[in-house]
């Protein structure tokens, strides 16, 4: 039999009580219990708070009567972001765990060093998913390339570039990627000599998961622009997306160059020619 | 504008574009792991996936007060993202977020009640129960109807059902002293709290099954 005490009451109120314990409590409270009544009287929660929780629980599976509009959602997200830096990240480990934790870190570092010197290193970059690790299937990905021209110091968008098109050297290319779900997205250009340049994310940046939808390759409404003035002959634009952020060189570019693209990475490739 | 091998960079990836729900969601632990490292896009994805449920809960808790519900939703997400390093099992994020939301709601109501009690002390007059919405009235009616003691039920009916009465009005109507009415209402509240704890436990049992 479970009686109410401060811990159990708090767990019921914040919804963290395990279902089995919840069942036992529910069965127990079907009959009056003076001890539980006393525990509730000593607790700070009052009837109105309980009633409101019951009201909120009742409609948990129902659609919201007046849902947030898209503007309210966006404004609320901005408020969440604005409020974040002012907060202190709580210190999770309690003091009694600090010593064993520090010991664990030392042992782990020693083990890692031992492994580093004893095991052969199959990759010279970051090892990505593989070796039996379950990886979600790649998203559907579409690369759109728009041609732009320098008009009085600013780039004016012209039209969408087609597969196999021959372009003049005075053109600029601007890129947009569309994926149907959350994914890390990468963009490369390969010149006629086979040299690969990573356009996005910036080669030294940590790849980030991005939400579904269409994104310009750029930030804050800007674009990454590829100036064709420095290019000549055949060029290939390679867009890739993966459900996991991975090392672009070893897990995306090299397998593709070797003709063995990873099956957990989506590719969209555009071959173009730059006129001399 | 910087230049890198003939490529001009105007910035980094655009993370602030409008979102839509993913058709095949990436596993939650993966997103939580990125969010834990402070990845704004992953945090935004978690926000987009759960904001409707959190806001809906807060809106019902606040009985339709949208402004208060939005404040509570904001508070819940800020607290959840700030404390994310404490969450070891990413899969548990949805339940953990709702726990955080409930705690925010309880803090909010405690604060409101302290203010209301202070006002009551200033006015020297206990107020009748505040008018409530349909959902609330339905639950109150169920609890009152289930009360096994007819004396408690009678006092509670007058105090909690529309139109609400003050303790003085109930005392006059039932021919009792004010102290007797207060005692009956106190006993009813203690019983009703137990009953509602049972309801909440049943809801948790249902959620877990």
Short mmCIF file of C-alpha atoms in Angstrom, two decimals:
data_model
loop_
_atom_site.label_atom_id
_atom_site.label_comp_id
_atom_site.label_asym_id
_atom_site.label_seq_id
_atom_site.Cartn_x
_atom_site.Cartn_y
_atom_site.Cartn_z
CA UNK A 1 0.00 0.00 0.00
CA UNK A 2 1.29 3.46 -0.89
CA UNK A 3 0.33 6.42 1.31
CA UNK A 4 0.75 10.00 0.18
CA UNK A 5 3.76 11.91 1.41
CA UNK A 6 5.45 15.06 0.13
CA UNK A 7 7.55 13.13 -2.42
CA UNK A 8 4.63 11.14 -3.82
CA UNK A 9 2.40 14.24 -3.91
CA UNK A 10 5.05 16.19 -5.83
CA UNK A 11 5.51 13.29 -8.26
CA UNK A 12 1.76 13.19 -8.93
CA UNK A 13 1.55 16.93 -9.35
CA UNK A 14 4.42 17.20 -11.81
CA UNK A 15 3.46 14.02 -13.66
CA UNK A 16 6.67 12.12 -12.94
CA UNK A 17 5.07 9.24 -10.97
CA UNK A 18 5.56 5.85 -12.63
CA UNK A 19 2.36 4.27 -14.02
CA UNK A 20 2.50 1.27 -11.63
CA UNK A 21 2.76 3.54 -8.59
CA UNK A 22 0.03 5.75 -10.05
CA UNK A 23 -2.26 2.71 -10.27
CA UNK A 24 -1.58 1.76 -6.64
CA UNK A 25 -2.23 5.33 -5.48
CA UNK A 26 -5.42 5.56 -7.51
CA UNK A 27 -6.69 2.29 -6.01
CA UNK A 28 -5.71 3.39 -2.50
CA UNK A 29 -7.40 6.78 -2.76
CA UNK A 30 -10.69 5.24 -3.83
CA UNK A 31 -11.33 4.87 -0.08
CA UNK A 32 -10.92 7.66 2.54
CA UNK A 33 -7.51 7.66 4.27
CA UNK A 34 -6.82 9.99 7.20
CA UNK A 35 -3.06 9.65 6.87
CA UNK A 36 -3.14 10.72 3.20
CA UNK A 37 -5.60 13.52 4.02
CA UNK A 38 -3.18 14.82 6.64
CA UNK A 39 -0.25 14.65 4.19
CA UNK A 40 -2.25 16.68 1.66
CA UNK A 41 -3.21 19.27 4.30
CA UNK A 42 0.46 19.77 5.14
CA UNK A 43 1.37 20.17 1.47
CA UNK A 44 1.31 23.62 -0.12
CA UNK A 45 -0.91 22.65 -3.05
CA UNK A 46 -4.49 23.84 -2.65
CA UNK A 47 -7.77 22.77 -4.13
CA UNK A 48 -7.73 25.32 -6.94
CA UNK A 49 -4.28 24.21 -8.08
CA UNK A 50 -5.43 20.58 -8.09
CA UNK A 51 -8.60 21.47 -9.93
CA UNK A 52 -6.66 23.36 -12.60
CA UNK A 53 -4.30 20.41 -13.04
CA UNK A 54 -7.30 18.10 -13.44
CA UNK A 55 -8.76 20.49 -16.03
CA UNK A 56 -5.48 20.61 -17.94
CA UNK A 57 -5.15 16.80 -17.80
CA UNK A 58 -8.70 16.24 -19.01
CA UNK A 59 -7.99 17.78 -22.39
CA UNK A 60 -4.45 16.46 -22.85
CA UNK A 61 -5.34 14.52 -26.00
CA UNK A 62 -7.80 17.08 -27.33
CA UNK A 63 -6.76 19.70 -29.89
CA UNK A 64 -6.18 23.16 -28.41
CA UNK A 65 -9.36 25.22 -28.64
CA UNK A 66 -7.56 28.37 -29.72
CA UNK A 67 -4.11 27.29 -30.94
CA UNK A 68 -1.18 29.65 -31.34
CA UNK A 69 -1.11 31.50 -34.65
CA UNK A 70 2.07 31.28 -36.69
CA UNK A 71 2.93 34.83 -35.60
CA UNK A 72 2.41 33.98 -31.92
CA UNK A 73 4.53 30.84 -32.30
CA UNK A 74 7.36 32.81 -33.88
CA UNK A 75 7.13 35.61 -31.28
CA UNK A 76 7.08 33.07 -28.45
CA UNK A 77 10.17 31.34 -29.84
CA UNK A 78 11.97 34.67 -29.97
CA UNK A 79 11.02 35.29 -26.33
CA UNK A 80 12.34 31.84 -25.37
CA UNK A 81 15.63 32.55 -27.13
CA UNK A 82 15.89 36.03 -25.64
CA UNK A 83 15.36 34.64 -22.14
CA UNK A 84 17.92 31.83 -22.46
CA UNK A 85 21.28 33.61 -22.06
CA UNK A 86 20.17 35.26 -18.83
CA UNK A 87 19.81 31.86 -17.19
CA UNK A 88 22.54 29.98 -15.41
CA UNK A 89 23.03 26.37 -16.47
CA UNK A 90 22.41 24.35 -13.30
CA UNK A 91 25.20 22.18 -12.00
CA UNK A 92 23.89 18.66 -12.50
CA UNK A 93 26.31 16.48 -10.55
CA UNK A 94 25.99 16.54 -6.79
CA UNK A 95 29.08 16.93 -4.71
CA UNK A 96 29.18 13.26 -3.70
CA UNK A 97 29.51 12.27 -7.37
CA UNK A 98 32.32 14.66 -8.20
CA UNK A 99 35.20 12.52 -6.93
CA UNK A 100 34.10 9.25 -8.58
CA UNK A 101 33.25 11.18 -11.75
CA UNK A 102 36.71 12.75 -11.87
CA UNK A 103 38.24 9.30 -11.39
CA UNK A 104 36.10 7.98 -14.23
CA UNK A 105 37.25 10.75 -16.54
CA UNK A 106 40.92 9.99 -15.79
CA UNK A 107 40.39 6.27 -16.48
CA UNK A 108 38.48 7.00 -19.69
CA UNK A 109 41.23 9.33 -20.93
CA UNK A 110 43.91 6.74 -20.17
CA UNK A 111 41.89 4.07 -22.00
CA UNK A 112 41.40 6.37 -24.98
CA UNK A 113 45.15 7.09 -25.19
CA UNK A 114 45.93 3.38 -24.98
CA UNK A 115 43.47 2.60 -27.77
CA UNK A 116 44.81 5.44 -29.92
CA UNK A 117 48.34 4.09 -29.87
CA UNK A 118 47.43 0.41 -30.15
CA UNK A 119 44.64 0.30 -32.72
CA UNK A 120 45.04 1.01 -36.46
CA UNK A 121 43.35 4.24 -37.53
CA UNK A 122 40.99 3.50 -40.45
CA UNK A 123 39.96 7.16 -40.99
CA UNK A 124 42.01 10.31 -41.03
CA UNK A 125 38.88 12.44 -40.43
CA UNK A 126 35.97 12.05 -38.04
CA UNK A 127 34.49 8.61 -38.29
CA UNK A 128 30.83 8.93 -39.20
CA UNK A 129 27.94 6.52 -38.76
CA UNK A 130 28.42 2.96 -39.89
CA UNK A 131 29.62 -0.33 -38.44
CA UNK A 132 26.13 -1.53 -37.68
CA UNK A 133 24.97 1.73 -36.13
CA UNK A 134 21.33 2.34 -37.01
CA UNK A 135 21.03 5.57 -38.94
CA UNK A 136 17.76 7.13 -40.11
CA UNK A 137 17.14 7.13 -43.85
CA UNK A 138 18.16 10.35 -45.61
CA UNK A 139 15.58 13.04 -46.35
CA UNK A 140 14.37 13.94 -49.82
CA UNK A 141 16.67 16.72 -51.00
CA UNK A 142 16.42 19.20 -53.84
CA UNK A 143 19.14 21.62 -54.89
CA UNK A 144 18.11 24.80 -56.65
CA UNK A 145 20.74 27.01 -58.22
CA UNK A 146 19.88 30.51 -59.32
CA UNK A 147 22.03 32.60 -61.62
CA UNK A 148 22.77 36.17 -60.57
CA UNK A 149 24.53 39.10 -62.17
CA UNK A 150 26.39 42.03 -60.72
CA UNK A 151 24.30 45.12 -61.42
CA UNK A 152 25.75 48.35 -60.03
CA UNK A 153 27.43 46.58 -57.11
CA UNK A 154 24.55 44.36 -56.07
CA UNK A 155 23.61 40.91 -57.27
CA UNK A 156 20.39 40.70 -59.23
CA UNK A 157 18.71 37.30 -59.46
CA UNK A 158 18.08 36.16 -63.01
CA UNK A 159 16.72 32.61 -63.42
CA UNK A 160 17.10 29.02 -62.26
CA UNK A 161 20.07 27.13 -63.70
CA UNK A 162 19.35 23.89 -65.60
CA UNK A 163 21.29 20.62 -65.56
CA UNK A 164 24.20 20.62 -68.07
CA UNK A 165 23.91 24.33 -68.84
CA UNK A 166 26.87 26.34 -70.08
CA UNK A 167 27.37 29.55 -68.12
CA UNK A 168 29.30 32.75 -68.78
CA UNK A 169 32.22 33.66 -66.53
CA UNK A 170 30.61 36.91 -65.40
CA UNK A 171 27.76 35.04 -63.68
CA UNK A 172 27.31 34.33 -59.98
CA UNK A 173 25.61 31.24 -58.60
CA UNK A 174 23.31 31.34 -55.58
CA UNK A 175 22.01 28.20 -53.87
CA UNK A 176 18.90 26.98 -52.14
CA UNK A 177 18.38 23.55 -50.57
CA UNK A 178 15.04 22.01 -49.79
CA UNK A 179 14.70 18.93 -47.60
CA UNK A 180 11.49 17.33 -46.36
CA UNK A 181 12.66 16.94 -42.78
CA UNK A 182 15.26 17.81 -40.19
CA UNK A 183 18.75 17.18 -41.56
CA UNK A 184 22.32 18.41 -41.69
CA UNK A 185 22.90 19.89 -45.16
CA UNK A 186 26.15 20.29 -47.07
CA UNK A 187 27.11 22.00 -50.30
CA UNK A 188 30.30 21.55 -52.38
CA UNK A 189 31.62 22.61 -55.72
CA UNK A 190 34.10 20.45 -57.62
CA UNK A 191 36.15 22.18 -60.34
CA UNK A 192 37.43 20.72 -63.62
CA UNK A 193 40.62 19.56 -61.92
CA UNK A 194 38.64 17.65 -59.28
CA UNK A 195 39.41 20.06 -56.43
CA UNK A 196 36.59 20.18 -53.89
CA UNK A 197 35.54 23.39 -52.14
CA UNK A 198 33.03 23.17 -49.30
CA UNK A 199 30.60 26.07 -49.65
CA UNK A 200 28.44 25.36 -46.64
CA UNK A 201 28.55 25.05 -43.80
CA UNK A 202 31.81 27.00 -43.50
CA UNK A 203 34.57 24.35 -43.52
CA UNK A 204 35.54 25.07 -39.91
CA UNK A 205 31.94 25.25 -38.63
CA UNK A 206 30.18 22.50 -36.71
CA UNK A 207 27.44 21.06 -38.96
CA UNK A 208 24.00 21.84 -37.64
CA UNK A 209 20.69 20.05 -38.01
CA UNK A 210 18.21 22.18 -39.90
CA UNK A 211 14.44 21.91 -39.98
CA UNK A 212 12.34 20.76 -42.90
CA UNK A 213 11.71 23.25 -45.66
CA UNK A 214 13.71 25.44 -47.96
CA UNK A 215 16.87 27.22 -46.88
CA UNK A 216 19.03 29.63 -48.74
CA UNK A 217 22.66 28.80 -48.36
CA UNK A 218 23.57 31.83 -46.31
CA UNK A 219 22.51 33.53 -43.14
CA UNK A 220 20.06 36.19 -42.04
CA UNK A 221 18.53 36.45 -45.48
CA UNK A 222 21.90 36.53 -47.22
CA UNK A 223 23.34 34.05 -49.69
CA UNK A 224 26.58 32.24 -50.28
CA UNK A 225 27.62 33.33 -53.75
CA UNK A 226 29.92 31.41 -56.06
CA UNK A 227 31.81 33.71 -58.41
CA UNK A 228 32.41 31.89 -61.72
CA UNK A 229 35.16 34.31 -62.72
CA UNK A 230 37.74 31.98 -61.15
CA UNK A 231 36.35 28.83 -62.75
CA UNK A 232 36.60 27.23 -66.12
CA UNK A 233 35.36 24.07 -67.82
CA UNK A 234 33.22 21.44 -66.18
CA UNK A 235 32.11 22.08 -62.61
CA UNK A 236 29.86 19.98 -60.40
CA UNK A 237 27.70 21.30 -57.59
CA UNK A 238 27.04 18.65 -54.96
CA UNK A 239 24.34 19.03 -52.32
CA UNK A 240 24.05 16.42 -49.59
CA UNK A 241 21.88 15.89 -46.54
CA UNK A 242 21.99 13.43 -43.68
CA UNK A 243 19.82 12.85 -40.64
CA UNK A 244 23.00 13.09 -38.55
CA UNK A 245 25.56 15.88 -38.59
CA UNK A 246 28.70 14.16 -39.91
CA UNK A 247 32.19 14.97 -41.05
CA UNK A 248 31.72 16.28 -44.57
CA UNK A 249 35.09 15.29 -46.01
CA UNK A 250 35.31 11.68 -44.91
CA UNK A 251 31.62 10.78 -44.85
CA UNK A 252 30.11 12.79 -47.69
CA UNK A 253 32.65 13.94 -50.28
CA UNK A 254 35.14 11.06 -50.41
CA UNK A 255 32.57 8.26 -50.66
CA UNK A 256 30.84 10.18 -53.45
CA UNK A 257 34.14 10.75 -55.31
CA UNK A 258 34.95 7.06 -54.92
CA UNK A 259 31.61 6.20 -56.53
CA UNK A 260 30.34 4.67 -53.28
CA UNK A 261 27.99 7.25 -51.80
CA UNK A 262 26.69 6.41 -48.33
CA UNK A 263 23.15 5.11 -48.38
CA UNK A 264 22.25 7.26 -45.37
CA UNK A 265 23.22 10.45 -47.22
CA UNK A 266 20.94 12.07 -49.85
CA UNK A 267 22.70 13.68 -52.81
CA UNK A 268 21.50 16.09 -55.48
CA UNK A 269 24.09 16.86 -58.14
CA UNK A 270 24.17 19.53 -60.82
CA UNK A 271 26.76 19.38 -63.62
CA UNK A 272 27.56 22.67 -65.36
CA UNK A 273 30.05 24.09 -67.83
CA UNK A 274 31.76 27.46 -67.49
CA UNK A 275 32.54 29.01 -70.88
CA UNK A 276 36.15 30.22 -71.39
CA UNK B 1 31.91 39.98 -47.56
CA UNK B 2 34.80 37.55 -47.17
CA UNK B 3 36.30 35.45 -49.95
CA UNK B 4 37.47 31.85 -49.88
CA UNK B 5 38.83 30.21 -53.05
CA UNK B 6 36.65 32.42 -55.21
CA UNK B 7 33.61 31.83 -53.04
CA UNK B 8 32.13 34.83 -51.32
CA UNK B 9 30.51 34.10 -47.99
CA UNK B 10 27.72 36.33 -46.84
CA UNK B 11 27.30 34.34 -43.68
CA UNK B 12 26.54 30.84 -42.42
CA UNK B 13 23.55 28.59 -42.78
CA UNK B 14 20.20 30.20 -42.33
CA UNK B 15 18.65 28.71 -39.22
CA UNK B 16 15.84 31.17 -38.80
CA UNK B 17 13.58 30.18 -41.67
CA UNK B 18 9.94 29.24 -41.01
CA UNK B 19 9.49 25.65 -39.94
CA UNK B 20 7.12 22.90 -40.80
CA UNK B 21 6.71 19.62 -38.96
CA UNK B 22 9.01 16.94 -40.33
CA UNK B 23 7.13 14.19 -42.16
CA UNK B 24 9.49 11.49 -40.87
CA UNK B 25 10.82 12.84 -37.61
CA UNK B 26 14.46 12.32 -36.73
CA UNK B 27 14.72 10.26 -33.52
CA UNK B 28 14.20 12.49 -30.49
CA UNK B 29 17.43 11.47 -28.67
CA UNK B 30 19.39 12.75 -31.65
CA UNK B 31 17.69 16.14 -31.59
CA UNK B 32 17.96 16.34 -27.80
CA UNK B 33 21.67 15.57 -27.99
CA UNK B 34 22.17 18.48 -30.40
CA UNK B 35 19.94 20.78 -28.36
CA UNK B 36 21.93 19.90 -25.24
CA UNK B 37 25.03 21.26 -26.99
CA UNK B 38 23.19 24.53 -27.55
CA UNK B 39 22.27 23.93 -31.21
CA UNK B 40 19.58 26.55 -31.82
CA UNK B 41 18.09 24.66 -34.78
CA UNK B 42 17.67 21.49 -32.72
CA UNK B 43 16.11 23.51 -29.88
CA UNK B 44 13.78 25.11 -32.39
CA UNK B 45 12.82 21.69 -33.72
CA UNK B 46 11.97 20.52 -30.19
CA UNK B 47 10.01 23.72 -29.63
CA UNK B 48 8.03 23.27 -32.85
CA UNK B 49 7.26 19.64 -32.05
CA UNK B 50 5.98 20.30 -28.53
CA UNK B 51 4.81 23.90 -28.30
CA UNK B 52 1.18 23.07 -29.12
CA UNK B 53 0.92 20.47 -26.35
CA UNK B 54 2.64 22.72 -23.81
CA UNK B 55 0.58 25.76 -24.75
CA UNK B 56 -2.65 23.71 -24.74
CA UNK B 57 -1.89 22.44 -21.24
CA UNK B 58 -1.07 25.95 -19.98
CA UNK B 59 -4.16 27.43 -21.64
CA UNK B 60 -6.44 24.91 -19.91
CA UNK B 61 -4.59 25.44 -16.62
CA UNK B 62 -5.02 29.22 -16.94
CA UNK B 63 -8.68 28.76 -17.92
CA UNK B 64 -8.35 30.45 -21.28
CA UNK B 65 -6.03 33.31 -20.26
CA UNK B 66 -3.88 33.35 -23.43
CA UNK B 67 -1.38 35.87 -22.16
CA UNK B 68 -0.68 33.90 -19.00
CA UNK B 69 -0.54 30.66 -21.00
CA UNK B 70 2.04 32.15 -23.36
CA UNK B 71 4.14 33.37 -20.42
CA UNK B 72 4.01 29.90 -18.88
CA UNK B 73 4.88 28.22 -22.20
CA UNK B 74 7.89 30.51 -22.54
CA UNK B 75 8.95 29.80 -18.96
CA UNK B 76 8.59 26.05 -19.46
CA UNK B 77 10.77 25.97 -22.59
CA UNK B 78 13.42 28.25 -21.12
CA UNK B 79 13.63 26.10 -17.99
CA UNK B 80 13.67 22.89 -20.02
CA UNK B 81 16.42 24.02 -22.40
CA UNK B 82 18.47 25.48 -19.56
CA UNK B 83 18.28 22.25 -17.57
CA UNK B 84 18.69 19.98 -20.63
CA UNK B 85 22.20 18.81 -19.57
CA UNK B 86 20.49 17.12 -16.59
CA UNK B 87 18.34 14.95 -18.85
CA UNK B 88 20.20 11.72 -19.49
CA UNK B 89 17.61 9.86 -21.57
CA UNK B 90 16.75 11.94 -24.64
CA UNK B 91 13.78 9.69 -25.35
CA UNK B 92 12.18 10.94 -22.12
CA UNK B 93 12.21 14.56 -23.31
CA UNK B 94 8.44 14.90 -24.01
CA UNK B 95 7.46 13.62 -20.54
CA UNK B 96 10.23 15.64 -18.91
CA UNK B 97 9.07 18.81 -20.71
CA UNK B 98 5.51 18.27 -19.48
CA UNK B 99 6.82 17.79 -15.92
CA UNK B 100 8.64 21.12 -16.24
CA UNK B 101 5.44 22.68 -17.59
CA UNK B 102 3.35 21.40 -14.68
CA UNK B 103 5.90 22.77 -12.19
CA UNK B 104 5.77 26.18 -13.89
CA UNK B 105 1.97 26.11 -13.72
CA UNK B 106 1.98 25.20 -10.02
CA UNK B 107 4.44 27.98 -9.20
CA UNK B 108 2.27 30.42 -11.12
CA UNK B 109 -0.91 29.46 -9.25
CA UNK B 110 0.85 29.56 -5.87
CA UNK B 111 2.03 33.08 -6.65
CA UNK B 112 -1.45 34.14 -7.75
CA UNK B 113 -3.01 32.66 -4.64
CA UNK B 114 -0.60 34.45 -2.35
CA UNK B 115 -1.60 37.70 -4.03
CA UNK B 116 -5.31 36.83 -3.77
CA UNK B 117 -4.96 35.94 -0.06
CA UNK B 118 -3.25 39.26 0.59
CA UNK B 119 -6.10 41.08 -1.16
CA UNK B 120 -8.62 39.10 0.89
CA UNK B 121 -6.88 40.07 4.12
CA UNK B 122 -7.01 43.72 3.07
CA UNK B 123 -10.72 43.45 2.24
CA UNK B 124 -11.49 41.51 5.49
CA UNK B 125 -14.00 39.46 3.55
CA UNK B 126 -13.60 35.88 2.29
CA UNK B 127 -14.71 35.74 -1.30
CA UNK B 128 -16.97 33.11 -2.80
CA UNK B 129 -15.38 30.68 -5.23
CA UNK B 130 -14.47 32.42 -8.48
CA UNK B 131 -16.54 31.76 -11.59
CA UNK B 132 -15.05 28.91 -13.63
CA UNK B 133 -15.30 27.51 -17.11
CA UNK B 134 -17.44 24.60 -18.26
CA UNK B 135 -14.68 22.01 -17.89
CA UNK B 136 -13.96 23.15 -14.35
CA UNK B 137 -17.62 23.15 -13.36
CA UNK B 138 -18.00 19.63 -14.71
CA UNK B 139 -15.13 18.35 -12.56
CA UNK B 140 -16.35 20.24 -9.46
CA UNK B 141 -19.86 18.85 -9.96
CA UNK B 142 -18.47 15.29 -10.23
CA UNK B 143 -16.43 15.71 -7.07
CA UNK B 144 -19.32 17.20 -5.10
CA UNK B 145 -21.72 14.50 -6.30
CA UNK B 146 -19.25 11.82 -5.24
CA UNK B 147 -18.89 13.21 -1.70
CA UNK B 148 -20.37 10.59 0.67
CA UNK B 149 -21.27 13.04 3.50
CA UNK B 150 -24.57 14.91 2.72
CA UNK B 151 -23.72 17.79 5.12
CA UNK B 152 -20.43 18.49 3.38
CA UNK B 153 -22.09 18.08 -0.01
CA UNK B 154 -24.76 20.67 0.87
CA UNK B 155 -22.22 23.32 1.96
CA UNK B 156 -19.97 22.61 -1.04
CA UNK B 157 -22.87 22.90 -3.49
CA UNK B 158 -23.67 26.41 -2.27
CA UNK B 159 -20.03 27.49 -2.13
CA UNK B 160 -18.75 26.06 -5.42
CA UNK B 161 -21.68 25.86 -7.79
CA UNK B 162 -23.07 28.83 -9.70
CA UNK B 163 -24.07 31.28 -8.38
CA UNK B 164 -21.43 31.05 -5.65
CA UNK B 165 -22.26 32.07 -2.07
CA UNK B 166 -20.03 33.47 0.69
CA UNK B 167 -19.69 31.57 3.97
CA UNK B 168 -21.96 34.14 5.66
CA UNK B 169 -24.66 33.61 3.03
CA UNK B 170 -24.39 29.82 3.38
CA UNK B 171 -24.57 30.10 7.19
CA UNK B 172 -27.74 32.21 6.93
CA UNK B 173 -29.31 29.88 4.40
CA UNK B 174 -28.58 26.68 6.32
CA UNK B 175 -29.22 28.16 9.76
CA UNK B 176 -25.69 27.40 10.92
CA UNK B 177 -22.94 29.42 12.52
CA UNK B 178 -20.20 30.75 10.25
CA UNK B 179 -17.70 28.53 12.08
CA UNK B 180 -19.78 25.44 11.37
CA UNK B 181 -19.91 26.29 7.65
CA UNK B 182 -16.17 26.96 7.55
CA UNK B 183 -15.50 23.61 9.25
CA UNK B 184 -17.71 21.75 6.77
CA UNK B 185 -16.03 23.45 3.84
CA UNK B 186 -12.60 22.60 5.27
CA UNK B 187 -13.58 18.94 5.62
CA UNK B 188 -15.00 18.95 2.10
CA UNK B 189 -11.79 20.47 0.70
CA UNK B 190 -9.66 17.82 2.39
CA UNK B 191 -11.86 15.10 0.89
CA UNK B 192 -11.95 16.79 -2.54
CA UNK B 193 -8.16 17.11 -2.61
CA UNK B 194 -7.83 13.37 -2.04
CA UNK B 195 -10.37 12.72 -4.78
CA UNK B 196 -8.51 14.95 -7.23
CA UNK B 197 -5.17 13.36 -6.39
CA UNK B 198 -6.83 10.08 -7.28
CA UNK B 199 -7.95 11.56 -10.61
CA UNK B 200 -4.46 12.82 -11.39
CA UNK B 201 -2.98 9.44 -10.50
CA UNK B 202 -5.52 7.78 -12.81
CA UNK B 203 -4.51 10.17 -15.63
CA UNK B 204 -0.83 9.29 -15.11
CA UNK B 205 -1.68 5.59 -15.11
CA UNK B 206 -3.56 6.06 -18.40
CA UNK B 207 -0.72 8.07 -19.97
CA UNK B 208 1.75 5.33 -19.08
CA UNK B 209 -0.34 2.47 -20.41
#
